PDB file of C-alpha atoms in Angstrom:
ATOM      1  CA  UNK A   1    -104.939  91.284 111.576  1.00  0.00           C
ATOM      2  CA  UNK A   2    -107.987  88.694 111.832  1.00  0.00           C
ATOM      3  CA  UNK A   3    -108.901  86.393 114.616  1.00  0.00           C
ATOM      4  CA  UNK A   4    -109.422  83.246 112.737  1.00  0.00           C
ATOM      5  CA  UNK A   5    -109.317  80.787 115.522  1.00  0.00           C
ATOM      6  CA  UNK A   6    -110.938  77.505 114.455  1.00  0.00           C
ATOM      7  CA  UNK A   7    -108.519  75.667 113.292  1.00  0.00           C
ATOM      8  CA  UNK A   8    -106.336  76.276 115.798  1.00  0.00           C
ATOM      9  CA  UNK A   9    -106.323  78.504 118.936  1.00  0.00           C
ATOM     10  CA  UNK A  10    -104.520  81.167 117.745  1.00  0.00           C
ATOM     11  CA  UNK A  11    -105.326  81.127 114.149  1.00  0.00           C
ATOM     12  CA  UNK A  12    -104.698  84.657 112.138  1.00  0.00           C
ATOM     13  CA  UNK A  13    -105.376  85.929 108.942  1.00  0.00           C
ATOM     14  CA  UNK A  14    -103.998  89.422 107.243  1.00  0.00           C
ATOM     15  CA  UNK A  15    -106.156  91.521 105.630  1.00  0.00           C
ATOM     16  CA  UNK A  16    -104.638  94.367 103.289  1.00  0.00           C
ATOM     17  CA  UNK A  17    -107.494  96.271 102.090  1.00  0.00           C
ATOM     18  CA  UNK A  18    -106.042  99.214  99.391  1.00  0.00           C
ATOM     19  CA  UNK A  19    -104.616  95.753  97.959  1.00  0.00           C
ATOM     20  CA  UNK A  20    -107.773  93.766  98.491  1.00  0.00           C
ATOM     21  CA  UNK A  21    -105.840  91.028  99.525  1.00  0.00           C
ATOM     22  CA  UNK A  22    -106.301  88.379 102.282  1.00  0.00           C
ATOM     23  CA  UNK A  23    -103.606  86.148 103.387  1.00  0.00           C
ATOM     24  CA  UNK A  24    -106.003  83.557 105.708  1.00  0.00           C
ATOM     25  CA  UNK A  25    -103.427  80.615 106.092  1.00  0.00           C
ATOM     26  CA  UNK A  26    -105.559  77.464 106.965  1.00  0.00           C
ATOM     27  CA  UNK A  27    -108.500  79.090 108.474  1.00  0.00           C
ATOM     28  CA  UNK A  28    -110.441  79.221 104.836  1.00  0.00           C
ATOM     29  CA  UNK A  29    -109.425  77.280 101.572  1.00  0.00           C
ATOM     30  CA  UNK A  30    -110.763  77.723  97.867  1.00  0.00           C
ATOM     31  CA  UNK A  31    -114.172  75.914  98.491  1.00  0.00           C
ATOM     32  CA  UNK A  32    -113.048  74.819 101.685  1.00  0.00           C
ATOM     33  CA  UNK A  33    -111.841  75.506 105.477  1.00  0.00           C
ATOM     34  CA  UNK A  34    -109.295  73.683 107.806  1.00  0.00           C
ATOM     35  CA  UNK A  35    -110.180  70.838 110.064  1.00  0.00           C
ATOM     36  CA  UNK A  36    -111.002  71.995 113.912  1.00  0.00           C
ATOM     37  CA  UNK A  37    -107.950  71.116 115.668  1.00  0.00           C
ATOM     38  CA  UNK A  38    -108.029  72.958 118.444  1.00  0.00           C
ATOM     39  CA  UNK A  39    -110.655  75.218 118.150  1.00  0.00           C
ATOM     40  CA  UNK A  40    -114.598  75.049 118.393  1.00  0.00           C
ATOM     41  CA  UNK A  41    -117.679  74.588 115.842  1.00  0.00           C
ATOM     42  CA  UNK A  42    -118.599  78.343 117.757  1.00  0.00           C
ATOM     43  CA  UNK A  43    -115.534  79.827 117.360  1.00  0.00           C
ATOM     44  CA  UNK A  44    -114.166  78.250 113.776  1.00  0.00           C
ATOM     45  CA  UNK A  45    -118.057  79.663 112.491  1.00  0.00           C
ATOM     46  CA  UNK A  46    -117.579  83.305 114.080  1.00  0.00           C
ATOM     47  CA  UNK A  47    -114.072  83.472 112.300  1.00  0.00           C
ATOM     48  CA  UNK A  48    -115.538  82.027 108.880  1.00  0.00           C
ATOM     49  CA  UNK A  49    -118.074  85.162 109.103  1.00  0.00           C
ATOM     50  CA  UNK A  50    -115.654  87.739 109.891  1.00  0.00           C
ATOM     51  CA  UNK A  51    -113.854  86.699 106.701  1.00  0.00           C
ATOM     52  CA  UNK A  52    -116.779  86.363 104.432  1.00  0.00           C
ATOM     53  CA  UNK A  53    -117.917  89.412 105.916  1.00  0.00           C
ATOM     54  CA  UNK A  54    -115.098  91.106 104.102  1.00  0.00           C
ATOM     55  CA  UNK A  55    -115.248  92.677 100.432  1.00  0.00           C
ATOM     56  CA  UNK A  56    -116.462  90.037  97.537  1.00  0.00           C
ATOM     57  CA  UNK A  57    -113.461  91.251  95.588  1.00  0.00           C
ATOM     58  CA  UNK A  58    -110.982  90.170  98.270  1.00  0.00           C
ATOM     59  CA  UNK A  59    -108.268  88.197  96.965  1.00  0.00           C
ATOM     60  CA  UNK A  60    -107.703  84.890  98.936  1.00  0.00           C
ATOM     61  CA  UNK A  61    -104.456  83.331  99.644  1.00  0.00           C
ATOM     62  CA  UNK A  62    -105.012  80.427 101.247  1.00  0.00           C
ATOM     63  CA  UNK A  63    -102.227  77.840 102.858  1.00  0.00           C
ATOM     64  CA  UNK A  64    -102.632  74.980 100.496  1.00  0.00           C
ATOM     65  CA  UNK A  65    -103.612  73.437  96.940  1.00  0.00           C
ATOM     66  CA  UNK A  66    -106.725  71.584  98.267  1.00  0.00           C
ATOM     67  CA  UNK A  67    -109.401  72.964  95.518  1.00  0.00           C
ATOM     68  CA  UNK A  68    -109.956  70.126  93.741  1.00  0.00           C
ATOM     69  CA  UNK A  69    -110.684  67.561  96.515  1.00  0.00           C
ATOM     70  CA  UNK A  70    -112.973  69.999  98.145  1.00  0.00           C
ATOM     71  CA  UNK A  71    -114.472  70.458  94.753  1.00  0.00           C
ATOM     72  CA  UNK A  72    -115.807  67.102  94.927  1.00  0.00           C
ATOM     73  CA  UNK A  73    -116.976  67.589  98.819  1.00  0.00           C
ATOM     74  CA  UNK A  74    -118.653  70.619  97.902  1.00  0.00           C
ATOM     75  CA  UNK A  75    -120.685  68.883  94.597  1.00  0.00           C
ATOM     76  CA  UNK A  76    -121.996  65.908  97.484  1.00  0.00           C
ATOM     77  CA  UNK A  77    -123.529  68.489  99.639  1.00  0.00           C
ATOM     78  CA  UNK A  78    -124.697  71.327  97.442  1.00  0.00           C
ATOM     79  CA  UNK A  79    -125.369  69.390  93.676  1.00  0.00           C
ATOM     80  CA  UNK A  80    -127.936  72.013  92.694  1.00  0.00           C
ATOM     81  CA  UNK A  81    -125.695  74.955  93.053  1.00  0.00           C
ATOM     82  CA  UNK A  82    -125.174  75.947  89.135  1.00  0.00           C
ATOM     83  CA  UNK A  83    -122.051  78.332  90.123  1.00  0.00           C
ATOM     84  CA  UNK A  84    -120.287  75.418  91.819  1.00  0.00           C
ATOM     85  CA  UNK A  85    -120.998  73.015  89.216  1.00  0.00           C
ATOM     86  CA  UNK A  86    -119.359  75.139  86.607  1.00  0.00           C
ATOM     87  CA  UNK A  87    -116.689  76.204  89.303  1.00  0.00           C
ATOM     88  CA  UNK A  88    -115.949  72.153  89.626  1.00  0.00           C
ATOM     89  CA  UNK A  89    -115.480  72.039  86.054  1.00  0.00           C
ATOM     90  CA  UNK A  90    -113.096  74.909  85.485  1.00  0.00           C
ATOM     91  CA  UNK A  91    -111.054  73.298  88.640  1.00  0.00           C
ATOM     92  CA  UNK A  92    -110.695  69.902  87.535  1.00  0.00           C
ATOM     93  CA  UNK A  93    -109.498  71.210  83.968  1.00  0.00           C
ATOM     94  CA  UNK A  94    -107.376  73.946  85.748  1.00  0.00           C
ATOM     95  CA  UNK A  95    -105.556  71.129  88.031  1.00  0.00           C
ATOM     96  CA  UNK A  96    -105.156  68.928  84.646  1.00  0.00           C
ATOM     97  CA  UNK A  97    -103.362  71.073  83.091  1.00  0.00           C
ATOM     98  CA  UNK A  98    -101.328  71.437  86.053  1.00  0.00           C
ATOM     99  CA  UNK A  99    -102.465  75.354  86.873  1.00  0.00           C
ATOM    100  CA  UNK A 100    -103.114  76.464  90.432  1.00  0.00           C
ATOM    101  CA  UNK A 101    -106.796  77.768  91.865  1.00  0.00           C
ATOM    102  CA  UNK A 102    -105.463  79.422  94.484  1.00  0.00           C
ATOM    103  CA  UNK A 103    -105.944  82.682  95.070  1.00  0.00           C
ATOM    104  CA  UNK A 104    -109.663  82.574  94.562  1.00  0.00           C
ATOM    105  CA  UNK A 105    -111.807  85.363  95.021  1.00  0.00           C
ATOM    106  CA  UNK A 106    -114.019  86.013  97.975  1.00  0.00           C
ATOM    107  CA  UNK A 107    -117.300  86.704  96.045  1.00  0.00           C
ATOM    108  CA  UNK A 108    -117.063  83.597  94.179  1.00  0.00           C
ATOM    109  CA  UNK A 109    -116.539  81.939  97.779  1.00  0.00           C
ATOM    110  CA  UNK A 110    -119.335  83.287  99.249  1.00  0.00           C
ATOM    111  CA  UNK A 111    -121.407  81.412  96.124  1.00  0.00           C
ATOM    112  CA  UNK A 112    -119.964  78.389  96.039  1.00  0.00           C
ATOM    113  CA  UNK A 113    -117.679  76.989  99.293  1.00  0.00           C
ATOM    114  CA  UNK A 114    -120.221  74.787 101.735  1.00  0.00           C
ATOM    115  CA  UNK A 115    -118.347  75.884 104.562  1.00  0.00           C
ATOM    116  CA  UNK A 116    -119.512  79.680 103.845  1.00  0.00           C
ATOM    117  CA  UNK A 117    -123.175  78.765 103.036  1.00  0.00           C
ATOM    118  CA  UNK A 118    -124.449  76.122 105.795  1.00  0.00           C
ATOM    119  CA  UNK A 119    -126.519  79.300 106.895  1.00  0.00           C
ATOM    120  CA  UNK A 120    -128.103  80.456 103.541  1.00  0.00           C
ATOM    121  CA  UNK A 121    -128.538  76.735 101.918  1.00  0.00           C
ATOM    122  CA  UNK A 122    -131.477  74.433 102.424  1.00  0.00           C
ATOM    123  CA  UNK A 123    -129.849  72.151 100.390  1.00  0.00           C
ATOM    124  CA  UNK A 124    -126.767  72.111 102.018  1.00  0.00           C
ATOM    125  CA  UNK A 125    -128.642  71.173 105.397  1.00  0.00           C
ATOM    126  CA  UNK A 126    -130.337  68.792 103.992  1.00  0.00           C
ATOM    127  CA  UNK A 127    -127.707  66.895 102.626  1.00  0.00           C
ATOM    128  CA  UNK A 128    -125.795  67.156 106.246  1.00  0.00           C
ATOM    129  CA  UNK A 129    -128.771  66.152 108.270  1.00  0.00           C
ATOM    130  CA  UNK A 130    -128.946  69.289 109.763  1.00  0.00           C
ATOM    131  CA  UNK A 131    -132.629  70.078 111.863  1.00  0.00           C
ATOM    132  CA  UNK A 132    -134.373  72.988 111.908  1.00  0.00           C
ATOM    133  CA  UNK A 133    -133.044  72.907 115.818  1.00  0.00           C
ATOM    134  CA  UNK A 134    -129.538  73.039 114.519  1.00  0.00           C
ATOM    135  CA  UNK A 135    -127.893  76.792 115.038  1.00  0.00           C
ATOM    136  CA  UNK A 136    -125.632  77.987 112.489  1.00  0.00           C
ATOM    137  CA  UNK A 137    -122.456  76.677 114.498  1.00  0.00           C
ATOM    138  CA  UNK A 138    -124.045  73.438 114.348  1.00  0.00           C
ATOM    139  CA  UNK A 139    -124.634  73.623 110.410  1.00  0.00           C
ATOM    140  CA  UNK A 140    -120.973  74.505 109.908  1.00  0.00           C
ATOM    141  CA  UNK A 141    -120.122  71.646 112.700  1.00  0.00           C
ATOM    142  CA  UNK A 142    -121.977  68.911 110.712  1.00  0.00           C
ATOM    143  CA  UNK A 143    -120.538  70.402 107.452  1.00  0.00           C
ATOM    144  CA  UNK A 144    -117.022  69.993 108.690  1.00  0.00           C
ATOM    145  CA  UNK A 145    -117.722  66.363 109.821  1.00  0.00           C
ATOM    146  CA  UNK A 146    -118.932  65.390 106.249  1.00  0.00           C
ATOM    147  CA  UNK A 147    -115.815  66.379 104.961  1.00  0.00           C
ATOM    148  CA  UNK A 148    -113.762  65.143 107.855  1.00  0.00           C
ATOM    149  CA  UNK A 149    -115.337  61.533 106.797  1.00  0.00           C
ATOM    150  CA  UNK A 150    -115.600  62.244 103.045  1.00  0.00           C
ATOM    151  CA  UNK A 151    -114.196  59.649 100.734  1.00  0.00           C
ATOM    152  CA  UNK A 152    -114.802  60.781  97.591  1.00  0.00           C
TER     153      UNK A 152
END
């Protein structure tokens, strides 16, 4: 069992390791995370590091079927990211055809969802109006309030 607080208080996630298998419930989404509800930008970050700490071959099951909206979030903060792009792609034909993206993988995660990179991508500050003041709870803080306020 995984503290996930963030999204709310007393968030969990289950991690099964022999089955490489994470069941995170709303705390982490296929190139997304869930809105802050309860918790805090501090505490929502520390959980989102303690999962993508985890193996890149960990299977995630996330709560819901939110891929291809956070899709196009992900594209208005991190364009230049070649793995999403082609990620964005196979999601958008996945979802017309009426096939799920969930699971996802955690490597592929790690490469491509904003709310797992505000720490390793310039671009991804940039395009949040992030400073070079701003610590990494911050980044992830101003990442979750351009999606809170996306309308794309």
């Amino acid at each position: 069992v995984i503290d996930v607080g963030g999204h709310t208080l007393g968030h969990i996630a289950f991690y099964f390791p022999e089955e490489k298998t994470a069941f995170v419930g709303d705390s982490l989404f296929s190139l997304g995370c869930g809105r802050m509800f309860e918790g805090t930008a501090p505490q929502f970050w520390s959980s989102l590091k303690r999962l993508r700490a985890l193996p890149d071959d960990t299977i995630i099951y996330c709560a819901h079927e939110y891929t291809e909206s956070n899709a196009r979030f992900a594209m208005s903060v991190e364009p230049g990211n070649e793995l999403l792009v082609k990620r964005a792609e196979e999601i958008k034909a996945k979802r017309s055809r009426g096939e799920p993206t969930v699971p996802s993988l955690l490597g592929e995660e790690k490469l491509t969802n904003p709310f797992l990179r505000g720490d390793l991508s310039d671009e991804i500050r940039k395009n949040v109006g992030a400073t070079s003041d701003d610590d990494d709870a911050t980044i992830f803080l101003k990442i979750r309030q351009g999606k809170d306020n996306f309308r794309g």
